[in-house]
Amino acid sequence: MSIGHVSPIRTYILIWAALMLGTIITVAASMVDFPGPLNAVVALAIATVKATLVVLFFMHVKYISYKVNIIVIVSAVFWLFLLLGMVSIDYVGRAFS
Amino acid sequence: MPTSEIAGSHDLALRHQFVNQEQQRDASSMGMWLFLVTEVMFFGGMFTAYLIYRHANPAAFMAGSLALSVEYGAFNTVVLIGSSLTMALAVRCAQLGQRKALVGWLIGTILLGATFLGVKAVEYHEKWENHHVPGPTFNFDTAKEESTKDHPEAQASSKSVEMYFSLYFAMTGMHALHMIIGIGLMSVLTWMSWRGTFGRDYFAPIEYAGLYWHFVDLVWIYLFPLLYLIGRRHTF
């Protein structure tokens, strides 16, 4: 019986440290005035990097043994972007709002 | 050695409907990931509502963000990331069959989760006392509130700020409910682990409770900047 990939403790500590660093950077970035919508873009970019680290290493998706699950995981992102994307196009594209 | 290779066994590591342990693992992990897809869509609906109302009322969202405490939010982010680390280590101990360490990391995860909820309770209480909870007692005058009166770009009607707080309580409230359910799951799993239910050939419940816990952490990773941070500066 395979027990799956066992990550060394060092990997988990490193990912945790990276997530902590991301949290510090995102709080620091929120105190800076970036032009236009860049504050939101920077905050969401950092959040997405953090989320990717959690999914790949803490949730073991990097070492996933059953490859069909990758379709399931990608579908979650796909449906979410479909929802957010279509709604955004609707609201931004309206002449009267 | 468990009797898992005997067909028709009631062994948890190989239920009789599966050909082998590999198949059981693949089936159960896909079930868990499918559940997480539905969770993404569940929270996705609220994130979409946030997007629409933020687009319609940027000033109100700035006012609402300014009224939140970044300190509480950042502290809770640190606590929750720490709980993801303890959970990842718990799963690792389960993989290696280290019973006592598994119990220890699960208890650590529960304690960090409870800390998060404690801070959230303090935050909610402050909102209640300041009349920032949506409903008949809601009151937020952006021209008079300490947090917004010096921000001309954060002037908005009380009604539109109430919308921000409705989303704030809906999103953080559903997140907190997930945490409460997670702590309940962890408590049962701690007890089962202590009794020795799990070993190297059967630890699926620990693994999937871990996936759930990390998912709840993921939601917070987005909630923290969206609710606490990005409204504090430029709006669009």
PDB file of N, CA and C in Angstrom, chain B residues 16-19 29 42 54 74 86 95 100 129 140 143 158 177 197 212:
ATOM      1  N   HIS B  16     -15.332  -3.688   0.971  1.00  0.00           N
ATOM      2  CA  HIS B  16     -15.491  -4.770   0.002  1.00  0.00           C
ATOM      3  C   HIS B  16     -15.899  -4.344  -1.404  1.00  0.00           C
ATOM      4  N   GLN B  17     -16.372  -3.078  -1.581  1.00  0.00           N
ATOM      5  CA  GLN B  17     -16.762  -2.695  -2.937  1.00  0.00           C
ATOM      6  C   GLN B  17     -15.560  -2.333  -3.817  1.00  0.00           C
ATOM      7  N   PHE B  18     -14.355  -2.279  -3.253  1.00  0.00           N
ATOM      8  CA  PHE B  18     -13.183  -1.895  -4.039  1.00  0.00           C
ATOM      9  C   PHE B  18     -12.308  -3.103  -4.359  1.00  0.00           C
ATOM     10  N   VAL B  19     -11.643  -3.003  -5.521  1.00  0.00           N
ATOM     11  CA  VAL B  19     -10.765  -4.089  -5.966  1.00  0.00           C
ATOM     12  C   VAL B  19      -9.511  -4.131  -5.101  1.00  0.00           C
ATOM     13  N   SER B  29     -10.439  10.103  -2.857  1.00  0.00           N
ATOM     14  CA  SER B  29      -9.820  11.419  -3.044  1.00  0.00           C
ATOM     15  C   SER B  29     -10.581  12.233  -4.090  1.00  0.00           C
ATOM     16  N   PHE B  42     -19.595  27.758  -3.926  1.00  0.00           N
ATOM     17  CA  PHE B  42     -20.403  28.325  -2.839  1.00  0.00           C
ATOM     18  C   PHE B  42     -19.825  29.680  -2.408  1.00  0.00           C
ATOM     19  N   ARG B  54     -18.923  46.200  -4.990  1.00  0.00           N
ATOM     20  CA  ARG B  54     -17.730  47.036  -4.911  1.00  0.00           C
ATOM     21  C   ARG B  54     -17.655  47.949  -6.143  1.00  0.00           C
ATOM     22  N   ALA B  74      -4.692  40.754  10.302  1.00  0.00           N
ATOM     23  CA  ALA B  74      -3.350  40.223  10.042  1.00  0.00           C
ATOM     24  C   ALA B  74      -3.001  39.148  11.071  1.00  0.00           C
ATOM     25  N   THR B  86       0.372  23.154  11.085  1.00  0.00           N
ATOM     26  CA  THR B  86       0.175  22.042  12.029  1.00  0.00           C
ATOM     27  C   THR B  86      -0.665  20.936  11.390  1.00  0.00           C
ATOM     28  N   GLN B  95       0.647   9.668   7.769  1.00  0.00           N
ATOM     29  CA  GLN B  95       1.277   8.878   6.696  1.00  0.00           C
ATOM     30  C   GLN B  95       2.337   7.943   7.273  1.00  0.00           C
ATOM     31  N   LYS B 100       1.096   9.324  18.398  1.00  0.00           N
ATOM     32  CA  LYS B 100       1.098  10.380  19.418  1.00  0.00           C
ATOM     33  C   LYS B 100       1.353  11.751  18.811  1.00  0.00           C
ATOM     34  N   GLU B 129     -21.084  46.733  19.095  1.00  0.00           N
ATOM     35  CA  GLU B 129     -21.113  47.911  19.976  1.00  0.00           C
ATOM     36  C   GLU B 129     -21.095  49.215  19.176  1.00  0.00           C
ATOM     37  N   PHE B 140     -23.906  54.177  10.326  1.00  0.00           N
ATOM     38  CA  PHE B 140     -22.533  54.487   9.908  1.00  0.00           C
ATOM     39  C   PHE B 140     -22.580  55.788   9.122  1.00  0.00           C
ATOM     40  N   ALA B 143     -19.313  60.872   7.552  1.00  0.00           N
ATOM     41  CA  ALA B 143     -18.789  62.202   7.862  1.00  0.00           C
ATOM     42  C   ALA B 143     -18.416  62.337   9.336  1.00  0.00           C
ATOM     43  N   SER B 158     -25.174  55.774   4.377  1.00  0.00           N
ATOM     44  CA  SER B 158     -25.210  54.717   5.389  1.00  0.00           C
ATOM     45  C   SER B 158     -25.691  53.400   4.767  1.00  0.00           C
ATOM     46  N   LEU B 177     -18.144  29.688  10.158  1.00  0.00           N
ATOM     47  CA  LEU B 177     -18.931  28.455  10.299  1.00  0.00           C
ATOM     48  C   LEU B 177     -18.123  27.252   9.807  1.00  0.00           C
ATOM     49  N   THR B 197      -7.269   4.291  15.505  1.00  0.00           N
ATOM     50  CA  THR B 197      -8.037   3.891  14.320  1.00  0.00           C
ATOM     51  C   THR B 197      -7.174   3.968  13.056  1.00  0.00           C
ATOM     52  N   TYR B 212      -9.757  19.865   3.607  1.00  0.00           N
ATOM     53  CA  TYR B 212     -10.829  20.786   3.992  1.00  0.00           C
ATOM     54  C   TYR B 212     -10.251  21.979   4.753  1.00  0.00           C
TER      55      TYR B 212
END
